[in-house]
PDB file of N, CA and C in Angstrom:
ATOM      1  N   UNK A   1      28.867 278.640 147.327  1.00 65.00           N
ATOM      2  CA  UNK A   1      30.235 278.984 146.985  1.00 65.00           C
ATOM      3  C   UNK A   1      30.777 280.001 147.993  1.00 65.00           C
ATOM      4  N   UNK A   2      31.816 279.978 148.639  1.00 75.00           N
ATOM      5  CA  UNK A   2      33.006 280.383 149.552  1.00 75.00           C
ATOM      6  C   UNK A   2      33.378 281.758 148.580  1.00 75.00           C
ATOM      7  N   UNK A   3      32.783 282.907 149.453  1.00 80.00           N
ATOM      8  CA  UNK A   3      33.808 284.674 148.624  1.00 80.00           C
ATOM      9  C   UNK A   3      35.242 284.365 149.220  1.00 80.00           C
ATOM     10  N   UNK A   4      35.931 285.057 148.463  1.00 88.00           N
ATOM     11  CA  UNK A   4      37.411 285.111 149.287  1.00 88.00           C
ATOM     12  C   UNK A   4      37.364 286.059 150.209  1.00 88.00           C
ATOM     13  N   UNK A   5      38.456 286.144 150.923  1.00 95.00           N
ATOM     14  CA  UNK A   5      38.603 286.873 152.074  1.00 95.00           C
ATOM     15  C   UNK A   5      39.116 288.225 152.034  1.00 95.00           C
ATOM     16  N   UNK A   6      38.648 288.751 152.244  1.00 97.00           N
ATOM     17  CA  UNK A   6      39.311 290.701 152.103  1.00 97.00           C
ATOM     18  C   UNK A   6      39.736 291.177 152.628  1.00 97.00           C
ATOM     19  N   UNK A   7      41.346 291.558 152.077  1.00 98.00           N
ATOM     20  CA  UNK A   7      42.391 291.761 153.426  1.00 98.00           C
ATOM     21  C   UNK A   7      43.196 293.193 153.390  1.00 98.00           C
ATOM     22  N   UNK A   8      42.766 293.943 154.496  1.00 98.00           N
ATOM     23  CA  UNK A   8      43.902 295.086 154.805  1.00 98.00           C
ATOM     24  C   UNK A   8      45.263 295.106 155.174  1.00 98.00           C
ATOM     25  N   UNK A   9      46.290 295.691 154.830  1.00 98.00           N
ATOM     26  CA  UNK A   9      47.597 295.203 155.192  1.00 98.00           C
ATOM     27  C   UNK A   9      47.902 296.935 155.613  1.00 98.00           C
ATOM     28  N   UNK A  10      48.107 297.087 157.069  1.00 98.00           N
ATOM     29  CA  UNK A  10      48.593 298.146 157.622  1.00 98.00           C
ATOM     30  C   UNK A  10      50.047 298.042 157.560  1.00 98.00           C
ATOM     31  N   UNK A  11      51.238 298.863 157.166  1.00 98.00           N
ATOM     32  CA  UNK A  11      52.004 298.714 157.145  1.00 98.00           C
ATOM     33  C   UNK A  11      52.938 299.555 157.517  1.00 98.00           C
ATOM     34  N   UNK A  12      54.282 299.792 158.144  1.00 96.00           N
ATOM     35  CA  UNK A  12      54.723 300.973 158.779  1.00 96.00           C
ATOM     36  C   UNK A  12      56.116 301.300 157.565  1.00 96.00           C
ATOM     37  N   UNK A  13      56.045 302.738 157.731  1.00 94.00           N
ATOM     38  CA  UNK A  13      57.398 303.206 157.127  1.00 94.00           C
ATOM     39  C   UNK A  13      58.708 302.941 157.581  1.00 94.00           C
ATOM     40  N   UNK A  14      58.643 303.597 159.204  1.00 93.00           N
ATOM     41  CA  UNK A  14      59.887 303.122 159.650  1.00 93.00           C
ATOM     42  C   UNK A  14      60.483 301.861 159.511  1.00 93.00           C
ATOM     43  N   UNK A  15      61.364 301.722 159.369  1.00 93.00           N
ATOM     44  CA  UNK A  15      62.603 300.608 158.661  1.00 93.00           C
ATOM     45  C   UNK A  15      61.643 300.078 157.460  1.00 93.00           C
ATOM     46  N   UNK A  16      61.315 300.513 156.791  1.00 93.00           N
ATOM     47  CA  UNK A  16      60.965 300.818 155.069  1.00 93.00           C
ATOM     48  C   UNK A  16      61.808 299.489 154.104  1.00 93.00           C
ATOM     49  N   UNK A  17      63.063 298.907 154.519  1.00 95.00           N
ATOM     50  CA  UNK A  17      64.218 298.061 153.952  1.00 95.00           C
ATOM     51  C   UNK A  17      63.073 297.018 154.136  1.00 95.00           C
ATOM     52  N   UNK A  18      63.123 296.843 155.599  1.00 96.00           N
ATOM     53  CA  UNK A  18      62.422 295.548 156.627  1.00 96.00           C
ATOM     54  C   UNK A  18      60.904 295.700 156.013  1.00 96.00           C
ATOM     55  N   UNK A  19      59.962 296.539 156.350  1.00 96.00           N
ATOM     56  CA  UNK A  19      58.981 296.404 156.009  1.00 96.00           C
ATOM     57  C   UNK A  19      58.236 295.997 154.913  1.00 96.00           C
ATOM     58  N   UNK A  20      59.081 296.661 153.180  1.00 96.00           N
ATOM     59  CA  UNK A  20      58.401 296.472 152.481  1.00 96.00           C
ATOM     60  C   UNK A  20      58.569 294.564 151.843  1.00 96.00           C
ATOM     61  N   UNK A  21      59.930 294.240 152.543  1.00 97.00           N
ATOM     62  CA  UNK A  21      60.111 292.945 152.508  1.00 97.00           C
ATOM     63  C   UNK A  21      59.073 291.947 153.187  1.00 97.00           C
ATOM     64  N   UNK A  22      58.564 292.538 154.359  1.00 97.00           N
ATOM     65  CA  UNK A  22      57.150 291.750 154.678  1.00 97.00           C
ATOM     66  C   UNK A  22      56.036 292.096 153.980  1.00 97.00           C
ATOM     67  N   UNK A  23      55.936 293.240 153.387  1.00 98.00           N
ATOM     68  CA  UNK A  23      54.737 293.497 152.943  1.00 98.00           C
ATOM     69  C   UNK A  23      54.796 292.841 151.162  1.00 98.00           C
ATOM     70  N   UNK A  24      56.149 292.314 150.709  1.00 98.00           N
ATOM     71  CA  UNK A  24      55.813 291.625 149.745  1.00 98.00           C
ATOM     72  C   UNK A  24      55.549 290.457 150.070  1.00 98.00           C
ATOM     73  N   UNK A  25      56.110 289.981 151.221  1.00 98.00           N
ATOM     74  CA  UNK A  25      55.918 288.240 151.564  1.00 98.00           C
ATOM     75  C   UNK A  25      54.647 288.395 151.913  1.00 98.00           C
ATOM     76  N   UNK A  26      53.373 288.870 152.461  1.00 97.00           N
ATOM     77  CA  UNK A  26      52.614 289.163 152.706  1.00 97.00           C
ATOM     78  C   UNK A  26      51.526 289.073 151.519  1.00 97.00           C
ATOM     79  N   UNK A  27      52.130 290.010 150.606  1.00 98.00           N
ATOM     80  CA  UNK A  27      50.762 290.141 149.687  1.00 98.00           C
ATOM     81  C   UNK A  27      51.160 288.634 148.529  1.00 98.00           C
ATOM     82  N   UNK A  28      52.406 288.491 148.731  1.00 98.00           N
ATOM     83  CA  UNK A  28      52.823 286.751 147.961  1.00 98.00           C
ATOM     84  C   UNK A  28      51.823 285.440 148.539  1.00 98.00           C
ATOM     85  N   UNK A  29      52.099 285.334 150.030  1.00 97.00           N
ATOM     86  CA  UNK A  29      51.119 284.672 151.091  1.00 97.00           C
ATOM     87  C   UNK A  29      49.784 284.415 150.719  1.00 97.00           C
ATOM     88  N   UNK A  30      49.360 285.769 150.558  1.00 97.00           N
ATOM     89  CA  UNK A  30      47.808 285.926 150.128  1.00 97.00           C
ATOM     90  C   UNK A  30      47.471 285.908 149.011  1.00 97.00           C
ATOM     91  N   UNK A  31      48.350 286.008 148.025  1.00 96.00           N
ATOM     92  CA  UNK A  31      47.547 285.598 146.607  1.00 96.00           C
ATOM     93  C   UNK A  31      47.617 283.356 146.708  1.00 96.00           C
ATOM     94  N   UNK A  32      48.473 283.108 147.154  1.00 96.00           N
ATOM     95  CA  UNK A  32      48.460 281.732 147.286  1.00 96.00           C
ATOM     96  C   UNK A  32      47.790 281.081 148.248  1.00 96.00           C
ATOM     97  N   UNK A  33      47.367 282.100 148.639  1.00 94.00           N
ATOM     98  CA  UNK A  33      46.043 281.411 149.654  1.00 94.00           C
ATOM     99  C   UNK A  33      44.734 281.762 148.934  1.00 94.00           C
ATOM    100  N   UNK A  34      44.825 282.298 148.124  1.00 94.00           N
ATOM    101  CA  UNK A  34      43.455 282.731 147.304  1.00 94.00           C
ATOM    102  C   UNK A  34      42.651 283.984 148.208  1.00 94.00           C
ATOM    103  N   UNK A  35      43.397 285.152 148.791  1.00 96.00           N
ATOM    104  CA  UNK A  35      42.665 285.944 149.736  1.00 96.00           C
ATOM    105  C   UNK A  35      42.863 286.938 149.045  1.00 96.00           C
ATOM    106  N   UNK A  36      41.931 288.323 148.944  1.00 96.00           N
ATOM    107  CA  UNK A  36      42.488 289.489 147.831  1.00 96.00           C
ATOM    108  C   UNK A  36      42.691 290.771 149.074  1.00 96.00           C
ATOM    109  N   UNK A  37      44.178 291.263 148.656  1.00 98.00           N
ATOM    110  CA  UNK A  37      43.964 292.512 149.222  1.00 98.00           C
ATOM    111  C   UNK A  37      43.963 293.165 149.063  1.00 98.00           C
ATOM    112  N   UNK A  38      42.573 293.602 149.303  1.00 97.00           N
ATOM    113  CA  UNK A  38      41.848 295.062 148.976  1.00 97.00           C
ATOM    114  C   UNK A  38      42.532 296.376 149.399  1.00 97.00           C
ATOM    115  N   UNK A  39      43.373 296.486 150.554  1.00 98.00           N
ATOM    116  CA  UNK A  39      44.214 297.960 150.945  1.00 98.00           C
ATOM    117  C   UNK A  39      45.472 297.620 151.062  1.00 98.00           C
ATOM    118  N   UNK A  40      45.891 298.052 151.040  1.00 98.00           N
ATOM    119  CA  UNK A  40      47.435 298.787 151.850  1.00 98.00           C
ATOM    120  C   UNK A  40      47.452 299.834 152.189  1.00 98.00           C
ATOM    121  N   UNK A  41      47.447 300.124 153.658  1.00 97.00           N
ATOM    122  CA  UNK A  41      47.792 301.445 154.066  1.00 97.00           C
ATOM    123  C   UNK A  41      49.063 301.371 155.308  1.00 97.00           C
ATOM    124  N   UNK A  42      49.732 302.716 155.095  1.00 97.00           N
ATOM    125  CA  UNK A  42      50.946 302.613 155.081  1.00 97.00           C
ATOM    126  C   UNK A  42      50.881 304.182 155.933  1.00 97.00           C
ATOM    127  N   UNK A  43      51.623 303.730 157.293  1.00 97.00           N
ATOM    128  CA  UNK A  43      51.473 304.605 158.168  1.00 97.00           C
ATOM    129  C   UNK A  43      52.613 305.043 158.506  1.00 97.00           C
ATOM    130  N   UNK A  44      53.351 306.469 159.238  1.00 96.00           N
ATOM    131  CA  UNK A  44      54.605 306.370 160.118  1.00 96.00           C
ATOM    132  C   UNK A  44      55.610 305.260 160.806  1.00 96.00           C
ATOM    133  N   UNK A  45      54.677 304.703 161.940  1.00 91.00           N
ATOM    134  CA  UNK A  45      55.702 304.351 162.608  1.00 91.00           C
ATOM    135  C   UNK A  45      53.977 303.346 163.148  1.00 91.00           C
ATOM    136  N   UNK A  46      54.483 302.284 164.161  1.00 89.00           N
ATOM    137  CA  UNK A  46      53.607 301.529 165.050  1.00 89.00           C
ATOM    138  C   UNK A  46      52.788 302.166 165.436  1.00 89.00           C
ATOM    139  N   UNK A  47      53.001 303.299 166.443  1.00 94.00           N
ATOM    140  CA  UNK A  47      51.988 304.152 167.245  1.00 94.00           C
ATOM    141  C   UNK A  47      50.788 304.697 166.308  1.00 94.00           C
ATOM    142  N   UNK A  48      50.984 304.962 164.939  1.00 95.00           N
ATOM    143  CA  UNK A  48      50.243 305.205 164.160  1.00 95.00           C
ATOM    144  C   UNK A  48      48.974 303.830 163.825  1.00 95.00           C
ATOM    145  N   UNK A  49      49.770 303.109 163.938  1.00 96.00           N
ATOM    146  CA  UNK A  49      49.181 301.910 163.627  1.00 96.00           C
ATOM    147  C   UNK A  49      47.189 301.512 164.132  1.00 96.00           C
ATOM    148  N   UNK A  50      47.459 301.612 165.374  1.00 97.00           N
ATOM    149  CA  UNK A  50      46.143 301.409 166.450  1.00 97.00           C
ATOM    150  C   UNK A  50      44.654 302.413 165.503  1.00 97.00           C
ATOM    151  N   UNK A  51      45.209 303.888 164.856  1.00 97.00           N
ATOM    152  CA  UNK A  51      44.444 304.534 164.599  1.00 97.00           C
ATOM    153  C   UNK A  51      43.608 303.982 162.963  1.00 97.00           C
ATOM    154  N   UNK A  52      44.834 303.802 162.234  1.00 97.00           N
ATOM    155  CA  UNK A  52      44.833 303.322 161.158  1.00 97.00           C
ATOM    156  C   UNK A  52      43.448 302.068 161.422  1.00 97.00           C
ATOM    157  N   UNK A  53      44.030 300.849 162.081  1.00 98.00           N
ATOM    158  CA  UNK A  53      43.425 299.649 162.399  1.00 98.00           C
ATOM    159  C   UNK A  53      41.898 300.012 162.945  1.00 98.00           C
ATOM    160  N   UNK A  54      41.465 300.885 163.801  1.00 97.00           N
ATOM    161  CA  UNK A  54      40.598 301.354 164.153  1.00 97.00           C
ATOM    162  C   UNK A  54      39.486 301.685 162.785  1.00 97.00           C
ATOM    163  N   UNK A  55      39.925 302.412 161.964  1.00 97.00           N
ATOM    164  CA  UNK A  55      39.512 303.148 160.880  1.00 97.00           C
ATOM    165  C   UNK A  55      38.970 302.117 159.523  1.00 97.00           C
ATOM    166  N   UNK A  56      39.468 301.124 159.675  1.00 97.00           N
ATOM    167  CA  UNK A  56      39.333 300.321 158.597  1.00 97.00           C
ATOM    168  C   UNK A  56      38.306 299.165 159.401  1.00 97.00           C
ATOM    169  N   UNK A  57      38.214 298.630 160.828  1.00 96.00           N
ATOM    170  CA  UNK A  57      37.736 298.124 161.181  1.00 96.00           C
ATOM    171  C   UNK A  57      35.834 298.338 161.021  1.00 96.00           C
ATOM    172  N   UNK A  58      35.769 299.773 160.530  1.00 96.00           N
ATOM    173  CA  UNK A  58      34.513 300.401 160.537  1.00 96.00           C
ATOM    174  C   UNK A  58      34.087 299.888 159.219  1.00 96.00           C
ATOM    175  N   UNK A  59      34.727 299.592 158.066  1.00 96.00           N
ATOM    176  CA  UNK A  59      35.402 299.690 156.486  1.00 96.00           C
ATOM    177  C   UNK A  59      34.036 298.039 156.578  1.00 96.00           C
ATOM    178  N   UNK A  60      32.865 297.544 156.102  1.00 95.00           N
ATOM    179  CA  UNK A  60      32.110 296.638 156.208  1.00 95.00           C
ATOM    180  C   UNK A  60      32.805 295.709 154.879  1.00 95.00           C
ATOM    181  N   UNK A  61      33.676 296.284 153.894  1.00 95.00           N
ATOM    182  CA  UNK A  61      34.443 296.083 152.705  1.00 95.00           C
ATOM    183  C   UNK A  61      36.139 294.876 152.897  1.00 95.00           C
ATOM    184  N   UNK A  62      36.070 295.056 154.555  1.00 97.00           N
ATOM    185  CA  UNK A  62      37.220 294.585 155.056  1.00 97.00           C
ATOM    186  C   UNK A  62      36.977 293.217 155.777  1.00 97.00           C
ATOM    187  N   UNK A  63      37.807 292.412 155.907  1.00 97.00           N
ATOM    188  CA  UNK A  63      37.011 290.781 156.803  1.00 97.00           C
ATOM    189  C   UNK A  63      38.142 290.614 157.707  1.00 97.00           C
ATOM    190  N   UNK A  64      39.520 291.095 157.305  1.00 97.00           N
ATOM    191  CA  UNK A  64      40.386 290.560 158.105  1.00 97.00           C
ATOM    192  C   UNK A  64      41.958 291.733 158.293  1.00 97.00           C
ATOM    193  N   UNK A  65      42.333 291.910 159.251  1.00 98.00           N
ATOM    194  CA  UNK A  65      43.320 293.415 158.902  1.00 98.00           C
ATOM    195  C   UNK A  65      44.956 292.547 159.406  1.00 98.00           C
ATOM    196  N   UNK A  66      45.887 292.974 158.668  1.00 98.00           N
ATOM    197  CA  UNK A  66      47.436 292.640 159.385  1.00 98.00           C
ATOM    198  C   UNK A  66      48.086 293.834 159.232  1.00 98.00           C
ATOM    199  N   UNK A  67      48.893 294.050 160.447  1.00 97.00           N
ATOM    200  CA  UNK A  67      49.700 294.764 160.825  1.00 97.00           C
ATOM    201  C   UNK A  67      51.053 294.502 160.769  1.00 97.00           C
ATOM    202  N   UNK A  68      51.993 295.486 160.111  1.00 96.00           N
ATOM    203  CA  UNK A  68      53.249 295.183 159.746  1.00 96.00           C
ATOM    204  C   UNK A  68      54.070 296.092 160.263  1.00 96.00           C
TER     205      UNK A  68
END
């Protein structure tokens, strides 16, 4: 039997309107794909992003990360 897939969703504040609109289409996406996501973390701005992604990549709890 196939585990589902365990998914981080990095996500940025700036334009907050825009973002959290992907980050619902996002976590909508993934429940209909049958994938669970395990985080959301939610950073400043892009530049923040790289560190964030870094940090979770260590995370053995994580299989797959998107950036928003």
């Amino acid at each position: 039997m196939l585990r589902r897939i365990r998914l981080a969703i990095v996500v940025a504040e700036f334009n907050q309107e825009i973002t959290n609109k992907m980050l619902y289409t996002a976590k909508s996406h993934a429940k209909n794909l049958n994938i669970h996501v395990k985080k959301i973390c939610q950073v400043p701005g892009t530049f923040d992003m790289p560190l964030m992604v870094e940090k979770l990549l260590k995370n053995e709890q994580i299989d797959a990360i998107v950036t928003l």
